[in-house]
Every structure is written in C-alpha cells, then in structure tokens.
Short mmCIF file of C-alpha atoms in Angstrom, two decimals:
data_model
loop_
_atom_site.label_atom_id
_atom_site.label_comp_id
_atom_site.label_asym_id
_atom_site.label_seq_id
_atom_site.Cartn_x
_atom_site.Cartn_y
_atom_site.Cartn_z
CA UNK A 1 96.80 79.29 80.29
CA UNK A 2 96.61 82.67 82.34
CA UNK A 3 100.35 83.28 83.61
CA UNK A 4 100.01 83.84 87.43
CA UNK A 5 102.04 87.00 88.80
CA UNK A 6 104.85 86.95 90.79
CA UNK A 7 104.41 86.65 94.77
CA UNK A 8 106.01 87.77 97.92
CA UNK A 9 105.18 86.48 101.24
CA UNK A 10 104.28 89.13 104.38
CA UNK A 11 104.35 88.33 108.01
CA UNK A 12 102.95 90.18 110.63
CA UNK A 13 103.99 90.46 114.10
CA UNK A 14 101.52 92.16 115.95
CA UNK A 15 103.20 93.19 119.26
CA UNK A 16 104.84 96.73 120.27
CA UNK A 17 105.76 98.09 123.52
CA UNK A 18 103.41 101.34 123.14
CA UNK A 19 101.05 102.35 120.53
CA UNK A 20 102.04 104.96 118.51
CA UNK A 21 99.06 108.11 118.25
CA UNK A 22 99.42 108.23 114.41
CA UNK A 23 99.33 104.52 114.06
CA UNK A 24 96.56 102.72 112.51
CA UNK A 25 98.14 99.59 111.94
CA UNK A 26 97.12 96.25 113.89
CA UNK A 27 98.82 95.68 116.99
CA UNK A 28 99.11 94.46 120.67
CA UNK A 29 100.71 96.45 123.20
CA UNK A 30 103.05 94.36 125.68
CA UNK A 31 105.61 94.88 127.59
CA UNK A 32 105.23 91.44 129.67
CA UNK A 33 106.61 88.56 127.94
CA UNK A 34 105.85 87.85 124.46
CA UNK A 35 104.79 84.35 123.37
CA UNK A 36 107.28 84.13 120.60
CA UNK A 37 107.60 80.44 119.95
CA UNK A 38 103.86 79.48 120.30
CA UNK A 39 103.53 82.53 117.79
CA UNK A 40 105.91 81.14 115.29
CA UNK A 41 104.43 77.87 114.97
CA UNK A 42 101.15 79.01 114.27
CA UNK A 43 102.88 81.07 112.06
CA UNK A 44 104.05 78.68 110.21
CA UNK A 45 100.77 76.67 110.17
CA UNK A 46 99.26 79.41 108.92
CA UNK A 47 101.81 79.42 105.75
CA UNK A 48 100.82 75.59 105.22
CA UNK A 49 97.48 75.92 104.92
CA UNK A 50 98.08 79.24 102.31
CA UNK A 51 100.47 77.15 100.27
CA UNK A 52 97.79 74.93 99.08
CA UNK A 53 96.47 78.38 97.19
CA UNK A 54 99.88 79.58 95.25
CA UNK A 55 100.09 76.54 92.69
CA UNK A 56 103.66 76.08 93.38
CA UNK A 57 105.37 79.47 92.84
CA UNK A 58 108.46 80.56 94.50
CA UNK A 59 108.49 83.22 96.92
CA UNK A 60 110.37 86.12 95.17
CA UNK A 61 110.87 88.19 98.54
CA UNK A 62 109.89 88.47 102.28
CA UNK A 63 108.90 91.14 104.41
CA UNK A 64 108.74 91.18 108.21
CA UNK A 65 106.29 93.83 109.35
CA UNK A 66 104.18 94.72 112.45
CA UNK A 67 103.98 96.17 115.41
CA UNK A 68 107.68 95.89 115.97
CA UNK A 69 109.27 92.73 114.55
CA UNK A 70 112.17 93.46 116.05
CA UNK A 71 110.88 93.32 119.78
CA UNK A 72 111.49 88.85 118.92
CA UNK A 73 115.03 87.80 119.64
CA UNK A 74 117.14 86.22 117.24
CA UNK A 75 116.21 82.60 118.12
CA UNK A 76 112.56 83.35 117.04
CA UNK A 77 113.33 84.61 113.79
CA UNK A 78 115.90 82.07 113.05
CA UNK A 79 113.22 79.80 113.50
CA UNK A 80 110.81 81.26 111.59
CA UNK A 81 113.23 82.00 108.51
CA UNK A 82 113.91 78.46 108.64
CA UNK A 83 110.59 76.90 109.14
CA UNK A 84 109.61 79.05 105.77
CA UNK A 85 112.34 78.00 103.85
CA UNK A 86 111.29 74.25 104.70
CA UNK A 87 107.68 74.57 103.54
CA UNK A 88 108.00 76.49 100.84
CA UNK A 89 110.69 77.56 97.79
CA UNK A 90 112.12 80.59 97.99
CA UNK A 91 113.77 82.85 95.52
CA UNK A 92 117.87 82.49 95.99
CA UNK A 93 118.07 86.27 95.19
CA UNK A 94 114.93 86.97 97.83
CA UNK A 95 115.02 89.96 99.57
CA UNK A 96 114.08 89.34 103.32
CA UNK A 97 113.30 92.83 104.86
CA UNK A 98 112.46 93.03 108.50
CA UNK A 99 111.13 96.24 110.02
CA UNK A 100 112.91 97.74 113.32
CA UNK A 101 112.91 99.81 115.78
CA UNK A 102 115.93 101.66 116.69
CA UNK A 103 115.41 101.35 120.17
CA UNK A 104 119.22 100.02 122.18
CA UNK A 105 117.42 96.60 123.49
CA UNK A 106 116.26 95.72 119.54
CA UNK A 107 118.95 97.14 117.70
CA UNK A 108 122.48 94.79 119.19
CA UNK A 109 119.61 91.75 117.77
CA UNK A 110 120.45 92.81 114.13
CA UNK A 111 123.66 90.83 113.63
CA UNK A 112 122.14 87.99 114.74
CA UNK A 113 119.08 88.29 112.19
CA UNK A 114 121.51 89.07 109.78
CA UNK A 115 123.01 85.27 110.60
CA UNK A 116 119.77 84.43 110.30
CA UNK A 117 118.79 85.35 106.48
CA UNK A 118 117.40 88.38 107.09
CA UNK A 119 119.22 90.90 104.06
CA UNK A 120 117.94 94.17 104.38
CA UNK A 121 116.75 96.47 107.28
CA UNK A 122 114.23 98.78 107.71
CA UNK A 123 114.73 100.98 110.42
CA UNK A 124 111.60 103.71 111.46
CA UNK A 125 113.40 106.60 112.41
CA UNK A 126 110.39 109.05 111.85
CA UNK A 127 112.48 112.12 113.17
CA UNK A 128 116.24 112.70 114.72
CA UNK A 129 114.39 115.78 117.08
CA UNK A 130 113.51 114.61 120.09
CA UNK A 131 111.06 117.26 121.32
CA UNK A 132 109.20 115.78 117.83
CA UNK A 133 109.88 112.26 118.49
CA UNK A 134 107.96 113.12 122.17
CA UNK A 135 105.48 114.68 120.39
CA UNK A 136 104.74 111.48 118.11
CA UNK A 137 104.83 109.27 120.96
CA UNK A 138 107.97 107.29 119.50
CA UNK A 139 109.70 105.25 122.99
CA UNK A 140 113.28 106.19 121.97
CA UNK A 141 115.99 108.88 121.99
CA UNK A 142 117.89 110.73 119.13
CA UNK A 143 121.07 108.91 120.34
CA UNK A 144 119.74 105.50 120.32
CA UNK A 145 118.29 105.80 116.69
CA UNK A 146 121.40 107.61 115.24
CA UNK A 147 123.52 104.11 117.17
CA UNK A 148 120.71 102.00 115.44
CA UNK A 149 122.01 103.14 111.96
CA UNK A 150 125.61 102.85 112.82
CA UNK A 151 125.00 99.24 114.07
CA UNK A 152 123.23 98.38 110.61
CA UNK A 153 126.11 99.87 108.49
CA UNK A 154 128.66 97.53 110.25
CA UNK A 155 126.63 94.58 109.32
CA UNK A 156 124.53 95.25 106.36
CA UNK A 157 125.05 97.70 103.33
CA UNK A 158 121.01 97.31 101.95
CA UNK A 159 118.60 99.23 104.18
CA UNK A 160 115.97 101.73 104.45
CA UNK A 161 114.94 104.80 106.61
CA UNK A 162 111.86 105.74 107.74
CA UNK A 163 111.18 109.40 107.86
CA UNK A 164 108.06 111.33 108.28
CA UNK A 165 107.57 115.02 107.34
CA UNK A 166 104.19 117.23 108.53
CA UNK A 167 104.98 116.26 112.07
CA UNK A 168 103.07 118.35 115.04
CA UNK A 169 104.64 121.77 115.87
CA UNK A 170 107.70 120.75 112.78
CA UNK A 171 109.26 124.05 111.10
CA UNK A 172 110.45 123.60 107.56
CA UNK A 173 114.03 123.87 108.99
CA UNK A 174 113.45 120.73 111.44
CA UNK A 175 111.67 118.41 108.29
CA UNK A 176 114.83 119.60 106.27
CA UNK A 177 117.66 118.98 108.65
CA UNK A 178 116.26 115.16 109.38
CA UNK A 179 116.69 114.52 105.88
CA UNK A 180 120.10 115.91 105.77
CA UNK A 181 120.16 113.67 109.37
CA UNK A 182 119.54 110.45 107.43
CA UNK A 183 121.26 111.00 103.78
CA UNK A 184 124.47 111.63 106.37
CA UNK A 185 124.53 107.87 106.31
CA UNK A 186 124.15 106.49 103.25
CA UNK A 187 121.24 104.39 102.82
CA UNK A 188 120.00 102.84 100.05
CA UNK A 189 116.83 103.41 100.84
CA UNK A 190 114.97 106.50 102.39
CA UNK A 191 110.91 106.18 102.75
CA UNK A 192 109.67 109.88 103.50
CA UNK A 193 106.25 110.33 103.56
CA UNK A 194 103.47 113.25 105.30
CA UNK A 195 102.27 112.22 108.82
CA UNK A 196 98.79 111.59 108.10
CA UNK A 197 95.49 111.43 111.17
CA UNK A 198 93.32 108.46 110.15
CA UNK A 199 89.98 108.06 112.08
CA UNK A 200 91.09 105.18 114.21
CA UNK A 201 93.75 106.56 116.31
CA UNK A 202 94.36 107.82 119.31
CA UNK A 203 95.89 111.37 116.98
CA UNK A 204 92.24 111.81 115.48
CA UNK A 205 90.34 112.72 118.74
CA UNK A 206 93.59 115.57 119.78
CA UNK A 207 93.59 118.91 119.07
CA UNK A 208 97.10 118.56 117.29
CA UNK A 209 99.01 121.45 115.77
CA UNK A 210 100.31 120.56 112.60
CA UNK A 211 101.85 122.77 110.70
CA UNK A 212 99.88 124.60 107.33
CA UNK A 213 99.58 123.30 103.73
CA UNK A 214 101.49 126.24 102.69
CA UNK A 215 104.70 125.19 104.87
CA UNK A 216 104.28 121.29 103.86
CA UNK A 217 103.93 121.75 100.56
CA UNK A 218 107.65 124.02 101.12
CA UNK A 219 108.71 120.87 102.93
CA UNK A 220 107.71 118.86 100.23
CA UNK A 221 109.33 120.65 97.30
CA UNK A 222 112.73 121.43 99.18
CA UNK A 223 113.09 118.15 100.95
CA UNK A 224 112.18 116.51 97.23
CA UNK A 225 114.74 118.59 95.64
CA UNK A 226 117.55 117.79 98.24
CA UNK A 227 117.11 114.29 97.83
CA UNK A 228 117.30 114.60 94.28
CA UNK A 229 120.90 116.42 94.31
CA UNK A 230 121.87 113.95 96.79
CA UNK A 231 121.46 110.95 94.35
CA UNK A 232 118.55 109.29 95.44
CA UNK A 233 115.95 108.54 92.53
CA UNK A 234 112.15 109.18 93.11
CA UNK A 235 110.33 105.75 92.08
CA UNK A 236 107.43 105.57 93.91
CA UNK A 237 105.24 108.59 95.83
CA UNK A 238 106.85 108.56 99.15
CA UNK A 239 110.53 106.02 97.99
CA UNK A 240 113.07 107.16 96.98
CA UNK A 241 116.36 104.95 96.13
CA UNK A 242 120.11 104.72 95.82
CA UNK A 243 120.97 103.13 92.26
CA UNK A 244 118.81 99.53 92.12
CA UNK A 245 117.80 99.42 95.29
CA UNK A 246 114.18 99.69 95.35
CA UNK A 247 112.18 97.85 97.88
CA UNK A 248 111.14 94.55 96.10
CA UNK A 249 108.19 93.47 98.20
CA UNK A 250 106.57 96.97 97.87
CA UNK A 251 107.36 97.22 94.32
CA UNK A 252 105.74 94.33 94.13
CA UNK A 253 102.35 95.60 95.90
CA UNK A 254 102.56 98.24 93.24
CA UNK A 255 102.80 96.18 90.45
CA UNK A 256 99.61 94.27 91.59
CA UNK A 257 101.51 91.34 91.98
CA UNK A 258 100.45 88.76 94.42
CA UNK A 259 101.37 87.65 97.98
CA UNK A 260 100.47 85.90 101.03
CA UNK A 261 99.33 87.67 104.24
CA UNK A 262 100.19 85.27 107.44
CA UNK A 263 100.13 85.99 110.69
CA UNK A 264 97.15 88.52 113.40
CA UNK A 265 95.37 90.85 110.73
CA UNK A 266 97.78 90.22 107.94
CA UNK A 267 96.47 90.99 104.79
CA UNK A 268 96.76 88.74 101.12
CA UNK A 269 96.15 89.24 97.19
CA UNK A 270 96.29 85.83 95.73
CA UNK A 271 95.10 85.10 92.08
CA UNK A 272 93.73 82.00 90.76
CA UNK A 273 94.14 79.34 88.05
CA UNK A 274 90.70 80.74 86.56
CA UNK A 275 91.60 84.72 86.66
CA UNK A 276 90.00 85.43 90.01
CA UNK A 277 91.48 87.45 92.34
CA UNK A 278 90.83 86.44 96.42
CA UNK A 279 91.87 88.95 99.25
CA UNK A 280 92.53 87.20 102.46
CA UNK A 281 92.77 88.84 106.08
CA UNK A 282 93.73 86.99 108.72
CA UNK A 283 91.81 86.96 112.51
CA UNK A 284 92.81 90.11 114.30
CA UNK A 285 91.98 88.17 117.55
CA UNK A 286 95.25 86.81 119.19
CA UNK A 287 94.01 84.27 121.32
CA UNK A 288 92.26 83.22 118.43
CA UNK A 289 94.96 82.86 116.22
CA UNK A 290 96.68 80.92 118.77
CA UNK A 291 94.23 78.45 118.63
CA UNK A 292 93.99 78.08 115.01
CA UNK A 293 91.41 80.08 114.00
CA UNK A 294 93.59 81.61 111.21
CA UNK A 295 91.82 82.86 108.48
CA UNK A 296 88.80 85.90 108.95
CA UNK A 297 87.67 86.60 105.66
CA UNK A 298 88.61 85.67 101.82
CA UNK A 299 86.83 87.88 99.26
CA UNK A 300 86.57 87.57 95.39
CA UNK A 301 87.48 90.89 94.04
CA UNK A 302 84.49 91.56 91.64
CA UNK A 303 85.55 91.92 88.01
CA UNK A 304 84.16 95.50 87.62
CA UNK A 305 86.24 96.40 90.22
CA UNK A 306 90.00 95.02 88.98
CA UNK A 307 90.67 98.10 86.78
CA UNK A 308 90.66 100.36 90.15
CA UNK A 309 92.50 97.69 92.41
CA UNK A 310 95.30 97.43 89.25
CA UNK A 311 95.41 101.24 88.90
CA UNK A 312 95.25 102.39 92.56
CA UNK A 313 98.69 100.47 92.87
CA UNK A 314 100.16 101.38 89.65
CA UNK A 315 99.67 104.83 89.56
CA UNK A 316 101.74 105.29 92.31
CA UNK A 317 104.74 104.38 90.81
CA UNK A 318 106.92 106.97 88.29
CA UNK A 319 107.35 104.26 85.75
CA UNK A 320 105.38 103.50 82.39
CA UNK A 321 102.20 101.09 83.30
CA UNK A 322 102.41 98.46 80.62
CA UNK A 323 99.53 97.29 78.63
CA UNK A 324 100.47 93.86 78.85
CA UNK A 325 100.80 93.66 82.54
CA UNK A 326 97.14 95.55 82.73
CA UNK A 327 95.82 92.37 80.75
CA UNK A 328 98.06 90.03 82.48
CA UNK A 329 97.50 90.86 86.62
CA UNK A 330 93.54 91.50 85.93
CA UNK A 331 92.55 89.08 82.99
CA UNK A 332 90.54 91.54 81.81
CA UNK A 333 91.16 93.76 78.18
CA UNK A 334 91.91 97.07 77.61
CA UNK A 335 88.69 97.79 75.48
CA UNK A 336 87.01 96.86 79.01
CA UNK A 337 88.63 100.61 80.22
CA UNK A 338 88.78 102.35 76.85
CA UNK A 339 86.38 105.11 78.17
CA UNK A 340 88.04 105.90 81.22
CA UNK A 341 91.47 105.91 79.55
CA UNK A 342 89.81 108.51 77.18
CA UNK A 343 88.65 110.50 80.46
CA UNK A 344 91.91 110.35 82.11
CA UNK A 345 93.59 111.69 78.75
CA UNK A 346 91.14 114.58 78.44
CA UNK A 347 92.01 115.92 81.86
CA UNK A 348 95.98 115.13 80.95
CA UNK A 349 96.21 112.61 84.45
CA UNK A 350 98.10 110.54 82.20
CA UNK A 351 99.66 110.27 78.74
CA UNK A 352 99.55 107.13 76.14
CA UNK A 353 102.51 105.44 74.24
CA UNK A 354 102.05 102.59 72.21
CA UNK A 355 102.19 99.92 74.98
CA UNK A 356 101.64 102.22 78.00
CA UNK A 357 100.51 104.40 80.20
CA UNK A 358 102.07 107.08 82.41
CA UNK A 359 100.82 109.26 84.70
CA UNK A 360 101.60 113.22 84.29
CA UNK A 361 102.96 115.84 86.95
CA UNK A 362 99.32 116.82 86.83
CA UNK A 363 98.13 113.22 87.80
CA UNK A 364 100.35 112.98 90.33
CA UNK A 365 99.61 115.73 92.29
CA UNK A 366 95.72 114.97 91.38
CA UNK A 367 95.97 111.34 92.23
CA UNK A 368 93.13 110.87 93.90
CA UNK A 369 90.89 112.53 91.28
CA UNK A 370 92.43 110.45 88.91
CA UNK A 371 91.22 107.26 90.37
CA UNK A 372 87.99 108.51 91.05
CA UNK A 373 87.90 107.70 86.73
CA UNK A 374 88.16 104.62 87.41
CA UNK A 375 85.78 103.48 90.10
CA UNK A 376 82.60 102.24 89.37
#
C-alpha cells in the first residue's frame, strides 16, 4: 500500500488595504468593511468538502496567508481555528503560522490570536527605511513595524521576519543595516529574499531603478555572511533559522509533501490512494466563492512530469534529497530518472551518496539550469 505524505492545510485570505506594486499574489483591495464571518463559513465549507480527499490524515501544521490575514479581528480567527479543529484532526504539536502586517491597527490583534491557537507569527517587514518602504508601496511607518516586533516578543517567542533585499534606489549599506535592523531582535526566523518584477504587476509596466547585479550579488554575499556569524543557519534559498526553528508548512512544500488549498485562489497538492497526484485551485472570483462555487480547477499531474514537480521543490533546500522519499512522494523509481541524474552529475549540479542526492554550490547558484535536466 503506497504510504501517503504528510499534509498541512493553507488558508487564504484574500483582502488587503492596498496592493502592493511587486505583488503578484491574489488579492482584493478594501478598505470598506470586510465580510469576515460570511467568509469564514464558506471557509470552512470549503475544508469539508476537501476532507473527503485526505483519507483521514492529520493536519501536521497550518498556515494563514493572503492578502493580509491580519486585517480579520480576533473573533474571526477564533472562529475559524475552531471550526478547523472540529472538522478535522490536527497535529497536537501543529504549527499555526499566520502572516501580518505590522501596521498599529493589526498588530494590538496578536495577543488575542495568540489566545486563539495561533503559535507563530510572521510579520512582513520588507525594509526598516522608510523612503524604501514608500518606494515599495508598503502602507506603514518604520516606527509602527519596529512596535509590531516588540508586541510579538511580549507574547510569542516563535516568529519570522520578512525582509527583502534588491529594493528600488537600495545601496548595499541600506540592504545591510535592515538585516542588522531585524537580527537586533531575535527572531527565530528571518525570510530574506531579492525583490523580484513578475509580469502581472503594477512594478512590471514602471521604469524602476533597481540597483545592478554587481551590487546585489555584494548584498547577497555580505548580508549571507552576517547572518551566518549571527547564528542563523541557511536551510532553504531565501530561510534562514535560529536552532530548530524552521518553518514547518514551507518545509513541507519543499519536501513535496501534500496539503490542502482553501479559501479565493488558494492553491492544493493532494495525492491519492492509487499514486496520483491532483493540484487543486480554488475560484479566484469572490462573489463566487461566497456562493459556493469553491473549487476552479483539479488537475492530474502527468507522470512524466513528477520528477520536475519533486525536484523543483527539493532542490531548494540545503539538505540531502533522499532516495526513498523520491520513490515515496512520486511513486515512480529511480531508474525512471537514471539519465538525468547522470546529466546533472556530469555538469557537478549535484553529487550522489548511497541513498541521496545533494545539490552543489555550483547547482545552487545554477538552479534553474539544473532543472531544465529534468523537464521533459
């Protein structure tokens, strides 16, 4: 019988009071009232009808994403917490992450969702300049996200940071000190990735001046190294971690386990009984939604594309990729990639033990030509 992969659960809430210029996520602007209970009960419908698909695994963790989660007051997510917990098992060690913004109105809500299960924070900082966070459209000051942190560390020891690096009109001084900025308080958790201009946002069609390759590559390596002498631990391309705390639900992403997508334009990876993978994604349309038109699309992963799907999470990760969970998560067996194993040797993208795989300084920096192996 195939042994079915662990499984988190994501929810998204798709409302924010402005839309960000680099942001390509899915999400409503409002800043009239938002219809928060209405919202959580098709919410929760939308788990029931999901649940039918899992074949009675627990939830091992939860994330809260959007838009900006943390724009719902404490009653909603209370609600929502506990409607899950009624419906469905969840892990007693789960980790229940909600994404915030550190914006004065949000931020005096986190005690509450800390009453309300909610066990680890992540707060999107993006930059402590505030000529930058002008320039990236963010809606709040310097001062409000540096009291957003403070607020967290009275109530909650687990959380992350957001920050971004590659930022319009950023010297390598100003991508330096906002590290220095958010190490200063001790997270367990600091997500720092390049500002990147995909095609659908508002960023693409600007004239933006962001700074060379030559002086993000600098911020790159120095930032990198700083982190490294200030005891954080590089597990992942862009995360970086205090002692155990990595981020379970994205770990879990990497490690092409499974999870549910519920909620406007959330996204699922749920495998079957039988081996086959489905990828849901859930109507983008909120009025839609509303009235029960959950689901968009569910598509069967096609078999000669698993090794890619596996591998294009996977690779990310500076771990050893285990044979066994290669044959587990995809069903498929390793002769079925011998070649392309071969090609990725030859060109030293990764390097083979006994049961696994790793991926080399080389492949990392080359990432995306090491992938290219493996598509079809």
């Amino acid at each position: 019988m195939l042994k079915l992969p662990p499984i988190s659960l994501y929810i998204h809430i798709p409302w924010c009071i402005k839309k960000c210029g680099y942001c390509d996520f899915y999400s409503y602007v409002s800043t009239k009232n938002i219809p928060e209970m209405q919202y959580i009960k098709n919410l929760l419908k939308d788990l029931e009808k999901d649940i039918k698909l899992i074949h009675q695994r627990k939830i091992n963790n939860i994330f809260i994403g959007g838009g900006t989660p943390s724009l719902l007051h404490n009653e909603s997510i209370k609600t929502l917490i506990h409607g899950i917990k009624k419906r469905i098992q969840i892990s007693k060690s789960s980790e229940i992450t909600i994404e915030s913004n550190p914006q004065s109105t949000e931020y005096k809500r986190f005690r509450d969702y800390k009453r309300s299960g909610i066990n680890r924070f992540s707060l999107g900082i993006q930059t402590f300049h505030s000529n930058l966070l002008k320039k990236i459209e963010r809606t709040y000051s310097k001062q409000e996200a540096i009291e957003a942190i403070k607020e967290i560390k009275k109530i909650n020891s687990n959380f992350n940071i957001d920050i971004m690096y590659g930022l319009p009109d950023q010297s390598l001084n100003n991508a330096l000190s906002d590290l220095k900025y958010a190490v200063k308080y001790n997270p367990t958790h600091i997500s720092w990735y390049q500002l990147t201009i995909e095609p659908n946002t508002s960023f693409y069609k600007k004239n933006l001046c962001l700074p060379d390759e030559k002086i993000i590559f600098k911020m790159f390596n120095q930032g990198e190294k700083f982190l490294r002498k200030s005891g954080y631990i590089k597990y992942e391309i862009s995360s970086y971690m205090k002692s155990r705390f990595k981020c379970r639900h994205n770990l879990n992403y990497w490690n092409f386990g499974d999870y549910l997508g519920i909620g406007c334009g959330a996204h699922g990876k749920i495998t079957k009984i039988n081996g086959e993978i489905i990828r849901t994604i859930k109507n983008k349309n909120i009025n839609d939604f509303m009235n029960g038109k959950y689901l968009a699309t569910k598509t069967l992963i096609p078999e000669k594309d698993k090794p890619f799907e596996y591998f294009m999470n996977t690779f990310r990760l500076y771990q050893p990729i285990y044979k066994k969970n290669f044959q587990e998560r995809t069903n498929l067996n390793i002769s079925n990639i011998k070649n392309k194993i071969k090609k990725a040797l030859r060109n030293k993208y990764i390097i083979e033990n006994k049961n696994s795989w790793e991926t080399t300084k080389k492949g990392r920096i080359f990432l995306n030509s090491l992938l290219k192996i493996f598509l079809n």
